């Protein structure tokens, strides 16, 4: 069983126990503003191997390396002017930059899946403080079995991975609720590798140019988190529902008129006010709650593709994709 430490009640103990656990090469459940991470020392190959094993994650899928601040990130990667501008505008926050790795960086190739680039993010709040105290970057994918719904609470982490890790830090529900937005600057263009918790329009506003939403095949290799089936609940997923069928949970956005709502196994409202940030924060928890009813299918009403809706719809399309 994993030990839980509440970071609000016991911040100092949390830092001390977490840094000691990380120094032993063990991964920990770490709250961040996006989702809970399964974090380990990015310079320690045994520690990174444990992340892949704990999640059952394919090793060709690189991990995001978390830093305490931009100065730390500059020791590990080379920043072009646009990337630096984005880092200054949005870090700490839900933005991951894919950057050329410095040859002497010390980040282990297992963390980057052998690529000559590294995905870097500076998380808000406690996670950043922990990295500062630890002094080394933390590689951290989401704290869930590979391909399943991401964890947005300490209980989610415990339910899924509690038997396989020793420590889970608890900071309550993740505020953003979906993973970071991943971009890569190439030849002055900004490519969106994964939509996420920072709206693409925010990045475009600061960069003063449109993002490239590349469909090219290499995106599949550079961003394997973008595999077709991902974020998958046990139940089937049906999108853009305008009615409710037998044995379905209905997850609504806004206050849509959905025929047959009264016969749904359960009805959950992502945001009655139609607020996409609220919907993103509720998304994974509601998927887990819907799944726990044992219903055959989770039906989602339409969610607009603007702002954080782009990240939500990306997750839902993968949740609905045919499973292997
Ligand atoms: P997650 O699955 O949430 O842990 O997100 C990690 C994702 O970050 C991977 O699936 C990749 O999409 C992306 N990523 C991490 N490092 C790199 C990299 N060096 N190049 C491209 N994408 C990366
Ligand atoms: Mg994940």
Short mmCIF file of C-alpha atoms in Angstrom, two decimals, residues 4-308:
data_model
loop_
_atom_site.label_atom_id
_atom_site.label_comp_id
_atom_site.label_asym_id
_atom_site.label_seq_id
_atom_site.Cartn_x
_atom_site.Cartn_y
_atom_site.Cartn_z
CA UNK A 4 -0.34 9.16 1.46
CA UNK A 5 0.92 12.57 2.56
CA UNK A 6 -1.32 15.64 2.36
CA UNK A 7 0.88 18.43 1.04
CA UNK A 8 -1.29 21.22 2.43
CA UNK A 9 -1.23 19.81 5.98
CA UNK A 10 2.35 18.52 5.94
CA UNK A 11 4.34 20.34 3.24
CA UNK A 12 7.71 19.88 4.92
CA UNK A 13 7.22 16.15 5.54
CA UNK A 14 6.02 15.79 1.97
CA UNK A 15 9.21 17.39 0.63
CA UNK A 16 11.48 15.36 2.92
CA UNK A 17 9.85 11.97 2.30
CA UNK A 18 9.45 12.63 -1.43
CA UNK A 19 13.06 13.70 -2.00
CA UNK A 20 14.29 10.64 -0.03
CA UNK A 21 12.03 8.31 -2.06
CA UNK A 22 13.13 9.87 -5.35
CA UNK A 23 16.79 9.59 -4.31
CA UNK A 24 16.23 5.83 -3.86
CA UNK A 25 15.18 5.69 -7.51
CA UNK A 26 11.50 5.06 -6.73
CA UNK A 27 8.64 6.76 -8.56
CA UNK A 28 6.04 8.72 -6.57
CA UNK A 29 2.48 9.94 -7.20
CA UNK A 30 2.87 13.69 -7.62
CA UNK A 31 0.07 16.27 -7.87
CA UNK A 32 0.41 18.91 -10.58
CA UNK A 33 -2.07 21.45 -11.90
CA UNK A 34 -2.71 19.35 -15.04
CA UNK A 35 -3.07 15.74 -13.80
CA UNK A 36 -1.29 13.59 -11.19
CA UNK A 37 2.13 12.45 -12.39
CA UNK A 38 4.13 9.29 -11.76
CA UNK A 39 7.40 11.10 -11.13
CA UNK A 40 10.97 9.82 -10.91
CA UNK A 41 14.54 11.10 -11.26
CA UNK A 42 15.03 11.82 -14.98
CA UNK A 43 18.78 11.17 -14.69
CA UNK A 44 18.46 7.71 -13.13
CA UNK A 45 17.87 4.84 -15.60
CA UNK A 46 16.58 2.43 -12.92
CA UNK A 47 14.07 5.02 -11.76
CA UNK A 48 12.83 5.68 -15.30
CA UNK A 49 12.55 1.96 -15.98
CA UNK A 50 10.28 1.72 -12.93
CA UNK A 51 7.98 4.38 -14.42
CA UNK A 52 7.55 2.38 -17.62
CA UNK A 53 7.01 -0.86 -15.68
CA UNK A 54 4.58 0.65 -13.20
CA UNK A 55 2.43 2.10 -16.00
CA UNK A 56 2.92 -0.70 -18.51
CA UNK A 57 3.95 2.07 -20.89
CA UNK A 58 5.70 1.34 -24.21
CA UNK A 59 9.30 2.47 -23.99
CA UNK A 60 9.24 4.28 -27.33
CA UNK A 61 6.89 6.82 -25.74
CA UNK A 62 9.05 9.64 -24.31
CA UNK A 63 8.38 11.21 -20.92
CA UNK A 64 7.98 14.89 -20.13
CA UNK A 65 10.81 16.18 -17.93
CA UNK A 66 9.66 18.58 -15.26
CA UNK A 67 11.87 21.46 -14.12
CA UNK A 68 11.65 23.99 -11.29
CA UNK A 69 12.02 27.04 -13.55
CA UNK A 70 13.31 28.34 -16.88
CA UNK A 71 16.89 28.68 -15.57
CA UNK A 72 16.94 24.97 -14.71
CA UNK A 73 15.40 24.08 -18.08
CA UNK A 74 18.15 26.02 -19.90
CA UNK A 75 20.74 23.72 -18.33
CA UNK A 76 19.14 20.71 -20.05
CA UNK A 77 17.85 22.03 -23.39
CA UNK A 78 18.59 24.65 -26.03
CA UNK A 79 15.98 27.41 -26.34
CA UNK A 80 15.20 29.23 -29.59
CA UNK A 81 13.72 32.75 -29.19
CA UNK A 82 10.09 31.69 -29.72
CA UNK A 83 10.33 28.83 -27.21
CA UNK A 84 11.90 31.15 -24.67
CA UNK A 85 9.14 33.70 -25.17
CA UNK A 86 6.49 31.00 -24.62
CA UNK A 87 8.32 29.72 -21.53
CA UNK A 88 8.49 33.23 -20.08
CA UNK A 89 4.79 33.78 -20.76
CA UNK A 90 3.38 30.45 -19.61
CA UNK A 91 5.74 28.82 -17.10
CA UNK A 92 4.96 27.67 -14.54
CA UNK A 93 1.91 26.27 -16.31
CA UNK A 94 0.35 23.64 -18.57
CA UNK A 95 2.71 24.07 -21.54
CA UNK A 96 5.33 21.51 -22.63
CA UNK A 97 8.05 22.63 -25.05
CA UNK A 98 9.91 20.04 -27.13
CA UNK A 99 13.48 21.29 -27.44
CA UNK A 100 16.92 20.05 -28.56
CA UNK A 101 18.61 18.25 -25.68
CA UNK A 102 22.01 19.51 -24.54
CA UNK A 103 24.58 16.78 -25.14
CA UNK A 104 25.83 16.96 -21.54
CA UNK A 105 22.36 17.26 -20.05
CA UNK A 106 22.45 14.15 -17.87
CA UNK A 107 18.82 13.34 -18.71
CA UNK A 108 18.87 9.62 -19.35
CA UNK A 109 18.02 8.47 -22.93
CA UNK A 110 15.33 6.19 -21.47
CA UNK A 111 13.40 9.33 -20.48
CA UNK A 112 13.50 10.74 -24.01
CA UNK A 113 13.09 7.35 -25.73
CA UNK A 114 16.47 7.98 -27.31
CA UNK A 115 15.36 11.14 -29.15
CA UNK A 116 17.72 14.11 -29.45
CA UNK A 117 14.92 16.32 -28.13
CA UNK A 118 13.30 16.58 -24.73
CA UNK A 119 9.79 17.60 -23.69
CA UNK A 120 10.09 20.09 -20.81
CA UNK A 121 7.51 21.63 -18.53
CA UNK A 122 7.60 23.74 -15.37
CA UNK A 123 4.63 22.77 -13.19
CA UNK A 124 2.85 25.21 -10.88
CA UNK A 125 2.95 25.06 -7.09
CA UNK A 126 4.18 22.16 -4.99
CA UNK A 127 5.65 20.06 -7.81
CA UNK A 128 7.96 22.94 -8.77
CA UNK A 129 9.06 23.35 -5.14
CA UNK A 130 9.77 19.64 -4.85
CA UNK A 131 11.94 19.70 -7.99
CA UNK A 132 13.85 22.70 -6.61
CA UNK A 133 14.47 20.79 -3.37
CA UNK A 134 15.45 17.61 -5.22
CA UNK A 135 17.76 19.50 -7.58
CA UNK A 136 17.23 17.26 -10.59
CA UNK A 137 14.47 17.10 -13.23
CA UNK A 138 11.59 14.69 -12.72
CA UNK A 139 10.36 12.59 -15.60
CA UNK A 140 6.62 12.19 -15.13
CA UNK A 141 3.87 10.80 -17.30
CA UNK A 142 0.32 10.70 -15.94
CA UNK A 143 -0.09 8.42 -12.91
CA UNK A 144 -2.30 5.76 -14.47
CA UNK A 145 -1.97 2.46 -16.29
CA UNK A 146 -0.91 3.18 -19.87
CA UNK A 147 -3.88 3.78 -22.18
CA UNK A 148 -6.36 4.27 -19.34
CA UNK A 149 -8.05 7.35 -17.93
CA UNK A 150 -5.59 9.87 -16.44
CA UNK A 151 -5.56 10.45 -12.69
CA UNK A 152 -6.77 13.80 -11.37
CA UNK A 153 -6.87 12.92 -7.66
CA UNK A 154 -4.73 11.00 -5.16
CA UNK A 155 -7.52 8.42 -4.89
CA UNK A 156 -7.44 7.84 -8.64
CA UNK A 157 -3.70 7.18 -8.37
CA UNK A 158 -4.21 4.85 -5.43
CA UNK A 159 -7.00 2.87 -7.12
CA UNK A 160 -4.87 2.29 -10.20
CA UNK A 161 -1.22 2.16 -9.01
CA UNK A 162 -1.42 2.06 -5.18
CA UNK A 163 -0.14 -1.52 -5.02
CA UNK A 164 2.87 -0.73 -7.19
CA UNK A 165 4.23 2.49 -5.63
CA UNK A 166 5.20 3.48 -2.08
CA UNK A 167 4.26 7.17 -1.92
CA UNK A 168 1.40 9.34 -3.13
CA UNK A 169 1.35 13.05 -2.37
CA UNK A 170 -2.18 14.44 -2.07
CA UNK A 171 -3.13 17.96 -3.13
CA UNK A 172 -6.81 17.33 -3.84
CA UNK A 173 -8.26 17.52 -7.33
CA UNK A 174 -6.03 18.77 -10.17
CA UNK A 175 -7.15 22.29 -11.10
CA UNK A 176 -6.69 22.09 -14.88
CA UNK A 177 -7.68 18.43 -15.24
CA UNK A 178 -6.18 17.63 -18.67
CA UNK A 179 -2.54 17.15 -19.63
CA UNK A 180 -0.29 19.94 -20.86
CA UNK A 181 -0.36 21.39 -24.35
CA UNK A 182 2.76 20.20 -26.23
CA UNK A 183 4.38 22.35 -28.92
CA UNK A 184 7.61 22.20 -30.87
CA UNK A 185 9.21 25.15 -32.63
CA UNK A 186 10.78 24.22 -35.97
CA UNK A 187 12.17 26.70 -38.50
CA UNK A 188 10.23 29.49 -36.82
CA UNK A 189 6.95 27.58 -37.02
CA UNK A 190 5.14 26.35 -33.92
CA UNK A 191 3.71 22.85 -34.27
CA UNK A 192 0.97 21.69 -31.96
CA UNK A 193 1.90 18.10 -31.00
CA UNK A 194 -0.88 17.68 -28.47
CA UNK A 195 -3.72 20.02 -27.48
CA UNK A 196 -3.95 20.39 -23.70
CA UNK A 197 -4.58 22.57 -20.70
CA UNK A 198 -3.29 25.77 -22.31
CA UNK A 199 -5.62 26.88 -25.12
CA UNK A 200 -3.92 27.07 -28.53
CA UNK A 201 -5.34 30.60 -28.94
CA UNK A 202 -3.34 31.75 -25.88
CA UNK A 203 -0.11 30.51 -27.45
CA UNK A 204 -1.01 32.16 -30.76
CA UNK A 205 -1.71 35.46 -28.97
CA UNK A 206 1.74 35.52 -27.33
CA UNK A 207 3.62 34.18 -30.36
CA UNK A 208 1.76 36.45 -32.77
CA UNK A 209 1.32 33.60 -35.25
CA UNK A 210 -0.92 30.61 -35.93
CA UNK A 211 0.00 27.14 -34.71
CA UNK A 212 0.56 24.39 -37.26
CA UNK A 213 -1.71 21.45 -36.58
CA UNK A 214 0.39 18.92 -38.38
CA UNK A 215 -1.13 15.66 -39.49
CA UNK A 216 2.18 14.34 -40.75
CA UNK A 217 3.08 10.78 -39.81
CA UNK A 218 6.12 11.76 -37.76
CA UNK A 219 3.77 13.36 -35.24
CA UNK A 220 2.84 9.80 -34.32
CA UNK A 221 6.43 9.06 -33.40
CA UNK A 222 7.20 12.39 -31.84
CA UNK A 223 4.05 12.30 -29.78
CA UNK A 224 3.16 8.67 -29.18
CA UNK A 225 0.83 9.79 -26.36
CA UNK A 226 -1.24 10.59 -29.42
CA UNK A 227 -1.97 6.94 -30.11
CA UNK A 228 -5.47 6.31 -31.41
CA UNK A 229 -6.87 4.51 -28.37
CA UNK A 230 -5.94 6.24 -25.12
CA UNK A 231 -7.76 7.57 -22.05
CA UNK A 232 -10.01 4.52 -22.44
CA UNK A 233 -12.69 3.68 -19.86
CA UNK A 234 -14.04 0.12 -19.59
CA UNK A 235 -17.31 1.25 -21.19
CA UNK A 236 -17.68 2.15 -24.86
CA UNK A 237 -17.77 5.88 -25.62
CA UNK A 238 -20.24 7.61 -27.95
CA UNK A 239 -19.75 11.24 -28.95
CA UNK A 240 -22.07 14.06 -30.04
CA UNK A 241 -25.07 12.21 -28.60
CA UNK A 242 -28.44 13.83 -29.17
CA UNK A 243 -30.36 11.05 -27.46
CA UNK A 244 -29.82 8.38 -24.80
CA UNK A 245 -29.83 4.68 -25.72
CA UNK A 246 -30.25 1.62 -23.48
CA UNK A 247 -27.70 1.14 -20.68
CA UNK A 248 -25.93 4.47 -21.20
CA UNK A 249 -24.55 7.08 -18.82
CA UNK A 250 -25.01 10.58 -20.23
CA UNK A 251 -22.28 13.17 -19.72
CA UNK A 252 -23.53 16.62 -20.71
CA UNK A 253 -21.93 19.95 -21.47
CA UNK A 254 -23.96 23.15 -21.14
CA UNK A 255 -27.68 22.52 -20.91
CA UNK A 256 -28.39 20.55 -24.07
CA UNK A 257 -31.73 19.06 -24.95
CA UNK A 258 -31.03 15.30 -25.04
CA UNK A 259 -33.95 13.00 -25.79
CA UNK A 260 -34.44 10.12 -23.36
CA UNK A 261 -32.25 11.62 -20.60
CA UNK A 262 -34.65 10.21 -18.01
CA UNK A 263 -33.71 6.65 -18.93
CA UNK A 264 -29.94 7.20 -18.60
CA UNK A 265 -28.15 5.05 -15.99
CA UNK A 266 -26.82 8.37 -14.65
CA UNK A 267 -26.52 11.94 -15.88
CA UNK A 268 -23.38 13.96 -15.14
CA UNK A 269 -22.91 17.64 -16.00
CA UNK A 270 -19.37 18.68 -17.00
CA UNK A 271 -20.43 22.32 -16.77
CA UNK A 272 -24.06 23.47 -16.81
CA UNK A 273 -22.82 27.02 -17.46
CA UNK A 274 -20.95 25.85 -20.58
CA UNK A 275 -17.52 26.69 -19.09
CA UNK A 276 -14.82 24.66 -20.88
CA UNK A 277 -12.26 25.06 -18.05
CA UNK A 278 -14.74 23.62 -15.58
CA UNK A 279 -15.51 20.82 -18.04
CA UNK A 280 -11.79 19.98 -18.45
CA UNK A 281 -11.32 19.86 -14.67
CA UNK A 282 -14.25 17.41 -14.33
CA UNK A 283 -13.57 15.30 -17.42
CA UNK A 284 -11.45 12.35 -16.20
CA UNK A 285 -13.17 12.09 -12.81
CA UNK A 286 -16.58 11.96 -14.50
CA UNK A 287 -15.37 9.32 -16.96
CA UNK A 288 -14.27 7.18 -14.01
CA UNK A 289 -17.56 7.73 -12.19
CA UNK A 290 -19.53 6.88 -15.33
CA UNK A 291 -17.44 3.75 -15.81
CA UNK A 292 -18.00 2.70 -12.18
CA UNK A 293 -21.77 2.45 -12.81
CA UNK A 294 -21.07 -0.57 -15.03
CA UNK A 295 -23.05 0.97 -17.91
CA UNK A 296 -22.23 -0.40 -21.36
CA UNK A 297 -21.66 3.00 -22.94
CA UNK A 298 -20.84 6.56 -21.94
CA UNK A 299 -22.60 9.05 -24.22
CA UNK A 300 -21.26 12.60 -24.39
CA UNK A 301 -23.26 15.55 -25.69
CA UNK A 302 -21.48 17.85 -28.15
CA UNK A 303 -18.55 19.89 -26.83
CA UNK A 304 -17.41 22.89 -28.89
CA UNK A 305 -13.87 22.61 -30.29
CA UNK A 306 -12.70 26.06 -29.17
CA UNK A 307 -10.36 26.93 -26.27
CA UNK A 308 -9.91 23.97 -23.92
#
